[in-house]
Structures are given as structure tokens and as C-alpha cells.
Amino acid sequence: MLTEKRQVLTLFADRQGQRWIVLDSEGNFWELPEGNDPWAHRQPIIPPDELDLDLVPGHYKPLLGLPI
């Protein structure tokens, strides 16, 4: 039997930097740019220790083109 691996994403708002940040299931952080299809144009980041992220409810993911 084949099982599908589901990608789990956690969405954050970086209010100080005014940007969306995503944490994927492998522990990688991504910055989402403005514009169309931000997930396809994401950029990897290494967040600094002092980064203050606010957790964003999952129902916002489709608005940013993120897989649910």
C-alpha cells in the first residue's frame, strides 16, 4: 500500500519585518514574497534568535497559496 506524505506547514507573521514566514515539516523556514503565488517564489531564511513570530491561524494558508 502506498501512503502519501502530507506536507505540514506552520504560518507566522513577522510584524517587525512585515513579512510572512513559513515553517515546513522538515524544520526549514521560508519567507514568502509579495505578489502572485508566493509559495512558488519562497526564499529560504535562517531566522535570527531575536525574531518575534506570531502564529497565524491555518485558515489563512489558502490566501497565500500554501498547501493545506
PDB file of N, CA and C in Angstrom:
ATOM      1  N   MET A   1       0.839  -1.181   0.000  1.00  0.00           N
ATOM      2  CA  MET A   1       0.000   0.000   0.000  1.00  0.00           C
ATOM      3  C   MET A   1       0.891   1.254   0.000  1.00  0.00           C
ATOM      4  N   LEU A   2       0.558   2.190  -0.854  1.00  0.00           N
ATOM      5  CA  LEU A   2       1.284   3.456  -0.924  1.00  0.00           C
ATOM      6  C   LEU A   2       0.650   4.474   0.007  1.00  0.00           C
ATOM      7  N   THR A   3       1.495   5.214   0.671  1.00  0.00           N
ATOM      8  CA  THR A   3       0.978   6.283   1.528  1.00  0.00           C
ATOM      9  C   THR A   3       1.518   7.603   1.015  1.00  0.00           C
ATOM     10  N   GLU A   4       0.696   8.601   1.078  1.00  0.00           N
ATOM     11  CA  GLU A   4       1.088   9.922   0.631  1.00  0.00           C
ATOM     12  C   GLU A   4       1.623  10.714   1.810  1.00  0.00           C
ATOM     13  N   LYS A   5       2.814  11.295   1.629  1.00  0.00           N
ATOM     14  CA  LYS A   5       3.375  12.132   2.683  1.00  0.00           C
ATOM     15  C   LYS A   5       2.754  13.513   2.575  1.00  0.00           C
ATOM     16  N   ARG A   6       2.148  13.935   3.627  1.00  0.00           N
ATOM     17  CA  ARG A   6       1.489  15.232   3.654  1.00  0.00           C
ATOM     18  C   ARG A   6       2.446  16.260   4.225  1.00  0.00           C
ATOM     19  N   GLN A   7       2.584  17.367   3.510  1.00  0.00           N
ATOM     20  CA  GLN A   7       3.476  18.432   3.977  1.00  0.00           C
ATOM     21  C   GLN A   7       2.718  19.302   4.974  1.00  0.00           C
ATOM     22  N   VAL A   8       3.272  19.416   6.167  1.00  0.00           N
ATOM     23  CA  VAL A   8       2.660  20.225   7.206  1.00  0.00           C
ATOM     24  C   VAL A   8       3.398  21.558   7.271  1.00  0.00           C
ATOM     25  N   LEU A   9       2.658  22.627   7.129  1.00  0.00           N
ATOM     26  CA  LEU A   9       3.247  23.964   7.155  1.00  0.00           C
ATOM     27  C   LEU A   9       2.635  24.771   8.281  1.00  0.00           C
ATOM     28  N   THR A  10       3.465  25.549   8.959  1.00  0.00           N
ATOM     29  CA  THR A  10       3.002  26.455  10.006  1.00  0.00           C
ATOM     30  C   THR A  10       3.288  27.871   9.538  1.00  0.00           C
ATOM     31  N   LEU A  11       2.266  28.702   9.587  1.00  0.00           N
ATOM     32  CA  LEU A  11       2.359  30.069   9.087  1.00  0.00           C
ATOM     33  C   LEU A  11       2.544  31.041  10.245  1.00  0.00           C
ATOM     34  N   PHE A  12       3.479  31.976  10.072  1.00  0.00           N
ATOM     35  CA  PHE A  12       3.760  33.003  11.071  1.00  0.00           C
ATOM     36  C   PHE A  12       3.760  34.381  10.413  1.00  0.00           C
ATOM     37  N   ALA A  13       3.504  35.387  11.213  1.00  0.00           N
ATOM     38  CA  ALA A  13       3.656  36.775  10.787  1.00  0.00           C
ATOM     39  C   ALA A  13       4.826  37.369  11.546  1.00  0.00           C
ATOM     40  N   ASP A  14       5.728  37.961  10.812  1.00  0.00           N
ATOM     41  CA  ASP A  14       6.834  38.702  11.406  1.00  0.00           C
ATOM     42  C   ASP A  14       6.426  40.167  11.332  1.00  0.00           C
ATOM     43  N   ARG A  15       5.845  40.646  12.395  1.00  0.00           N
ATOM     44  CA  ARG A  15       5.297  42.002  12.377  1.00  0.00           C
ATOM     45  C   ARG A  15       6.388  43.065  12.274  1.00  0.00           C
ATOM     46  N   GLN A  16       7.532  42.825  12.879  1.00  0.00           N
ATOM     47  CA  GLN A  16       8.612  43.798  12.817  1.00  0.00           C
ATOM     48  C   GLN A  16       9.146  43.923  11.386  1.00  0.00           C
ATOM     49  N   GLY A  17       9.348  42.790  10.723  1.00  0.00           N
ATOM     50  CA  GLY A  17       9.844  42.802   9.353  1.00  0.00           C
ATOM     51  C   GLY A  17       8.736  42.903   8.323  1.00  0.00           C
ATOM     52  N   GLN A  18       7.489  42.883   8.775  1.00  0.00           N
ATOM     53  CA  GLN A  18       6.304  42.961   7.925  1.00  0.00           C
ATOM     54  C   GLN A  18       6.370  41.949   6.783  1.00  0.00           C
ATOM     55  N   ARG A  19       6.460  40.661   7.169  1.00  0.00           N
ATOM     56  CA  ARG A  19       6.529  39.600   6.174  1.00  0.00           C
ATOM     57  C   ARG A  19       5.892  38.332   6.725  1.00  0.00           C
ATOM     58  N   TRP A  20       5.561  37.425   5.810  1.00  0.00           N
ATOM     59  CA  TRP A  20       5.034  36.117   6.165  1.00  0.00           C
ATOM     60  C   TRP A  20       6.205  35.142   6.215  1.00  0.00           C
ATOM     61  N   ILE A  21       6.213  34.298   7.242  1.00  0.00           N
ATOM     62  CA  ILE A  21       7.241  33.281   7.416  1.00  0.00           C
ATOM     63  C   ILE A  21       6.539  31.931   7.551  1.00  0.00           C
ATOM     64  N   VAL A  22       7.085  30.913   6.895  1.00  0.00           N
ATOM     65  CA  VAL A  22       6.521  29.571   6.957  1.00  0.00           C
ATOM     66  C   VAL A  22       7.577  28.622   7.498  1.00  0.00           C
ATOM     67  N   LEU A  23       7.150  27.732   8.390  1.00  0.00           N
ATOM     68  CA  LEU A  23       7.987  26.657   8.897  1.00  0.00           C
ATOM     69  C   LEU A  23       7.461  25.365   8.300  1.00  0.00           C
ATOM     70  N   ASP A  24       8.309  24.617   7.573  1.00  0.00           N
ATOM     71  CA  ASP A  24       7.831  23.372   6.975  1.00  0.00           C
ATOM     72  C   ASP A  24       8.076  22.192   7.911  1.00  0.00           C
ATOM     73  N   SER A  25       7.602  21.027   7.497  1.00  0.00           N
ATOM     74  CA  SER A  25       7.669  19.836   8.349  1.00  0.00           C
ATOM     75  C   SER A  25       9.096  19.340   8.553  1.00  0.00           C
ATOM     76  N   GLU A  26      10.050  19.828   7.752  1.00  0.00           N
ATOM     77  CA  GLU A  26      11.441  19.433   7.905  1.00  0.00           C
ATOM     78  C   GLU A  26      12.233  20.421   8.759  1.00  0.00           C
ATOM     79  N   GLY A  27      11.555  21.450   9.291  1.00  0.00           N
ATOM     80  CA  GLY A  27      12.207  22.425  10.168  1.00  0.00           C
ATOM     81  C   GLY A  27      12.852  23.588   9.440  1.00  0.00           C
ATOM     82  N   ASN A  28      12.535  23.752   8.155  1.00  0.00           N
ATOM     83  CA  ASN A  28      13.083  24.855   7.364  1.00  0.00           C
ATOM     84  C   ASN A  28      12.152  26.063   7.419  1.00  0.00           C
ATOM     85  N   PHE A  29      12.747  27.252   7.487  1.00  0.00           N
ATOM     86  CA  PHE A  29      11.973  28.492   7.465  1.00  0.00           C
ATOM     87  C   PHE A  29      12.051  29.107   6.077  1.00  0.00           C
ATOM     88  N   TRP A  30      10.919  29.668   5.644  1.00  0.00           N
ATOM     89  CA  TRP A  30      10.807  30.289   4.330  1.00  0.00           C
ATOM     90  C   TRP A  30      10.145  31.654   4.461  1.00  0.00           C
ATOM     91  N   GLU A  31      10.634  32.611   3.698  1.00  0.00           N
ATOM     92  CA  GLU A  31       9.988  33.923   3.610  1.00  0.00           C
ATOM     93  C   GLU A  31       9.133  33.933   2.353  1.00  0.00           C
ATOM     94  N   LEU A  32       7.893  34.398   2.498  1.00  0.00           N
ATOM     95  CA  LEU A  32       7.003  34.495   1.344  1.00  0.00           C
ATOM     96  C   LEU A  32       7.018  35.918   0.812  1.00  0.00           C
ATOM     97  N   PRO A  33       7.339  36.083  -0.472  1.00  0.00           N
ATOM     98  CA  PRO A  33       7.351  37.429  -1.047  1.00  0.00           C
ATOM     99  C   PRO A  33       5.937  37.898  -1.370  1.00  0.00           C
ATOM    100  N   GLU A  34       5.808  39.180  -1.627  1.00  0.00           N
ATOM    101  CA  GLU A  34       4.532  39.725  -2.060  1.00  0.00           C
ATOM    102  C   GLU A  34       4.309  39.326  -3.509  1.00  0.00           C
ATOM    103  N   GLY A  35       3.057  39.377  -3.947  1.00  0.00           N
ATOM    104  CA  GLY A  35       2.755  39.104  -5.343  1.00  0.00           C
ATOM    105  C   GLY A  35       1.978  37.822  -5.528  1.00  0.00           C
ATOM    106  N   ASN A  36       1.870  37.419  -6.771  1.00  0.00           N
ATOM    107  CA  ASN A  36       1.121  36.215  -7.123  1.00  0.00           C
ATOM    108  C   ASN A  36       1.905  34.958  -6.773  1.00  0.00           C
ATOM    109  N   ASP A  37       1.195  33.981  -6.235  1.00  0.00           N
ATOM    110  CA  ASP A  37       1.747  32.676  -5.902  1.00  0.00           C
ATOM    111  C   ASP A  37       3.019  32.764  -5.059  1.00  0.00           C
ATOM    112  N   PRO A  38       2.921  33.326  -3.861  1.00  0.00           N
ATOM    113  CA  PRO A  38       4.114  33.497  -3.022  1.00  0.00           C
ATOM    114  C   PRO A  38       4.803  32.181  -2.652  1.00  0.00           C
ATOM    115  N   TRP A  39       4.048  31.086  -2.504  1.00  0.00           N
ATOM    116  CA  TRP A  39       4.676  29.822  -2.119  1.00  0.00           C
ATOM    117  C   TRP A  39       5.633  29.338  -3.215  1.00  0.00           C
ATOM    118  N   ALA A  40       5.288  29.545  -4.467  1.00  0.00           N
ATOM    119  CA  ALA A  40       6.155  29.132  -5.571  1.00  0.00           C
ATOM    120  C   ALA A  40       7.428  29.975  -5.638  1.00  0.00           C
ATOM    121  N   HIS A  41       7.406  31.158  -5.038  1.00  0.00           N
ATOM    122  CA  HIS A  41       8.556  32.068  -5.080  1.00  0.00           C
ATOM    123  C   HIS A  41       9.207  32.268  -3.710  1.00  0.00           C
ATOM    124  N   ARG A  42       8.969  31.335  -2.807  1.00  0.00           N
ATOM    125  CA  ARG A  42       9.503  31.434  -1.444  1.00  0.00           C
ATOM    126  C   ARG A  42      11.022  31.442  -1.454  1.00  0.00           C
ATOM    127  N   GLN A  43      11.589  32.046  -0.410  1.00  0.00           N
ATOM    128  CA  GLN A  43      13.036  32.134  -0.250  1.00  0.00           C
ATOM    129  C   GLN A  43      13.417  31.541   1.108  1.00  0.00           C
ATOM    130  N   PRO A  44      14.425  30.677   1.149  1.00  0.00           N
ATOM    131  CA  PRO A  44      14.848  30.124   2.441  1.00  0.00           C
ATOM    132  C   PRO A  44      15.492  31.205   3.296  1.00  0.00           C
ATOM    133  N   ILE A  45      15.244  31.130   4.586  1.00  0.00           N
ATOM    134  CA  ILE A  45      15.858  32.076   5.515  1.00  0.00           C
ATOM    135  C   ILE A  45      16.356  31.328   6.733  1.00  0.00           C
ATOM    136  N   ILE A  46      17.327  31.914   7.388  1.00  0.00           N
ATOM    137  CA  ILE A  46      17.763  31.445   8.706  1.00  0.00           C
ATOM    138  C   ILE A  46      17.350  32.544   9.668  1.00  0.00           C
ATOM    139  N   PRO A  47      16.278  32.292  10.447  1.00  0.00           N
ATOM    140  CA  PRO A  47      15.780  33.359  11.314  1.00  0.00           C
ATOM    141  C   PRO A  47      16.749  33.668  12.445  1.00  0.00           C
ATOM    142  N   PRO A  48      16.955  34.941  12.718  1.00  0.00           N
ATOM    143  CA  PRO A  48      17.799  35.307  13.863  1.00  0.00           C
ATOM    144  C   PRO A  48      17.118  34.915  15.172  1.00  0.00           C
ATOM    145  N   ASP A  49      17.900  34.766  16.217  1.00  0.00           N
ATOM    146  CA  ASP A  49      17.367  34.339  17.510  1.00  0.00           C
ATOM    147  C   ASP A  49      16.321  35.312  18.060  1.00  0.00           C
ATOM    148  N   GLU A  50      16.469  36.589  17.758  1.00  0.00           N
ATOM    149  CA  GLU A  50      15.559  37.587  18.321  1.00  0.00           C
ATOM    150  C   GLU A  50      14.289  37.788  17.498  1.00  0.00           C
ATOM    151  N   LEU A  51      14.096  36.976  16.457  1.00  0.00           N
ATOM    152  CA  LEU A  51      12.904  37.092  15.625  1.00  0.00           C
ATOM    153  C   LEU A  51      11.662  36.797  16.459  1.00  0.00           C
ATOM    154  N   ASP A  52      10.692  37.678  16.403  1.00  0.00           N
ATOM    155  CA  ASP A  52       9.457  37.528  17.164  1.00  0.00           C
ATOM    156  C   ASP A  52       8.329  37.211  16.199  1.00  0.00           C
ATOM    157  N   LEU A  53       7.938  35.928  16.135  1.00  0.00           N
ATOM    158  CA  LEU A  53       6.917  35.486  15.200  1.00  0.00           C
ATOM    159  C   LEU A  53       5.587  35.267  15.906  1.00  0.00           C
ATOM    160  N   ASP A  54       4.519  35.699  15.250  1.00  0.00           N
ATOM    161  CA  ASP A  54       3.163  35.453  15.739  1.00  0.00           C
ATOM    162  C   ASP A  54       2.546  34.339  14.910  1.00  0.00           C
ATOM    163  N   LEU A  55       2.035  33.308  15.566  1.00  0.00           N
ATOM    164  CA  LEU A  55       1.370  32.205  14.884  1.00  0.00           C
ATOM    165  C   LEU A  55       0.103  32.712  14.207  1.00  0.00           C
ATOM    166  N   VAL A  56      -0.097  32.302  12.952  1.00  0.00           N
ATOM    167  CA  VAL A  56      -1.263  32.723  12.176  1.00  0.00           C
ATOM    168  C   VAL A  56      -2.171  31.507  12.008  1.00  0.00           C
ATOM    169  N   PRO A  57      -3.496  31.658  12.210  1.00  0.00           N
ATOM    170  CA  PRO A  57      -4.409  30.526  12.045  1.00  0.00           C
ATOM    171  C   PRO A  57      -4.316  29.913  10.643  1.00  0.00           C
ATOM    172  N   GLY A  58      -4.481  28.607  10.582  1.00  0.00           N
ATOM    173  CA  GLY A  58      -4.330  27.862   9.346  1.00  0.00           C
ATOM    174  C   GLY A  58      -5.283  28.244   8.235  1.00  0.00           C
ATOM    175  N   HIS A  59      -6.423  28.845   8.571  1.00  0.00           N
ATOM    176  CA  HIS A  59      -7.373  29.181   7.505  1.00  0.00           C
ATOM    177  C   HIS A  59      -6.878  30.315   6.604  1.00  0.00           C
ATOM    178  N   TYR A  60      -5.739  30.922   6.934  1.00  0.00           N
ATOM    179  CA  TYR A  60      -5.136  31.942   6.072  1.00  0.00           C
ATOM    180  C   TYR A  60      -4.229  31.327   4.999  1.00  0.00           C
ATOM    181  N   LYS A  61      -3.871  30.052   5.134  1.00  0.00           N
ATOM    182  CA  LYS A  61      -2.955  29.427   4.193  1.00  0.00           C
ATOM    183  C   LYS A  61      -3.432  29.511   2.733  1.00  0.00           C
ATOM    184  N   PRO A  62      -4.681  29.211   2.433  1.00  0.00           N
ATOM    185  CA  PRO A  62      -5.115  29.288   1.024  1.00  0.00           C
ATOM    186  C   PRO A  62      -4.988  30.703   0.436  1.00  0.00           C
ATOM    187  N   LEU A  63      -5.105  31.728   1.252  1.00  0.00           N
ATOM    188  CA  LEU A  63      -4.966  33.093   0.761  1.00  0.00           C
ATOM    189  C   LEU A  63      -3.559  33.368   0.249  1.00  0.00           C
ATOM    190  N   LEU A  64      -2.578  32.624   0.762  1.00  0.00           N
ATOM    191  CA  LEU A  64      -1.186  32.811   0.363  1.00  0.00           C
ATOM    192  C   LEU A  64      -0.710  31.720  -0.599  1.00  0.00           C
ATOM    193  N   GLY A  65      -1.631  30.880  -1.050  1.00  0.00           N
ATOM    194  CA  GLY A  65      -1.268  29.830  -1.986  1.00  0.00           C
ATOM    195  C   GLY A  65      -0.523  28.685  -1.357  1.00  0.00           C
ATOM    196  N   LEU A  66      -0.641  28.510  -0.047  1.00  0.00           N
ATOM    197  CA  LEU A  66       0.058  27.431   0.644  1.00  0.00           C
ATOM    198  C   LEU A  66      -0.745  26.136   0.555  1.00  0.00           C
ATOM    199  N   PRO A  67      -0.058  25.003   0.458  1.00  0.00           N
ATOM    200  CA  PRO A  67      -0.777  23.726   0.522  1.00  0.00           C
ATOM    201  C   PRO A  67      -1.431  23.575   1.891  1.00  0.00           C
ATOM    202  N   ILE A  68      -2.600  23.019   1.920  1.00  0.00           N
ATOM    203  CA  ILE A  68      -3.325  22.861   3.188  1.00  0.00           C
ATOM    204  C   ILE A  68      -2.956  21.542   3.835  1.00  0.00           C
TER     205      ILE A  68
END
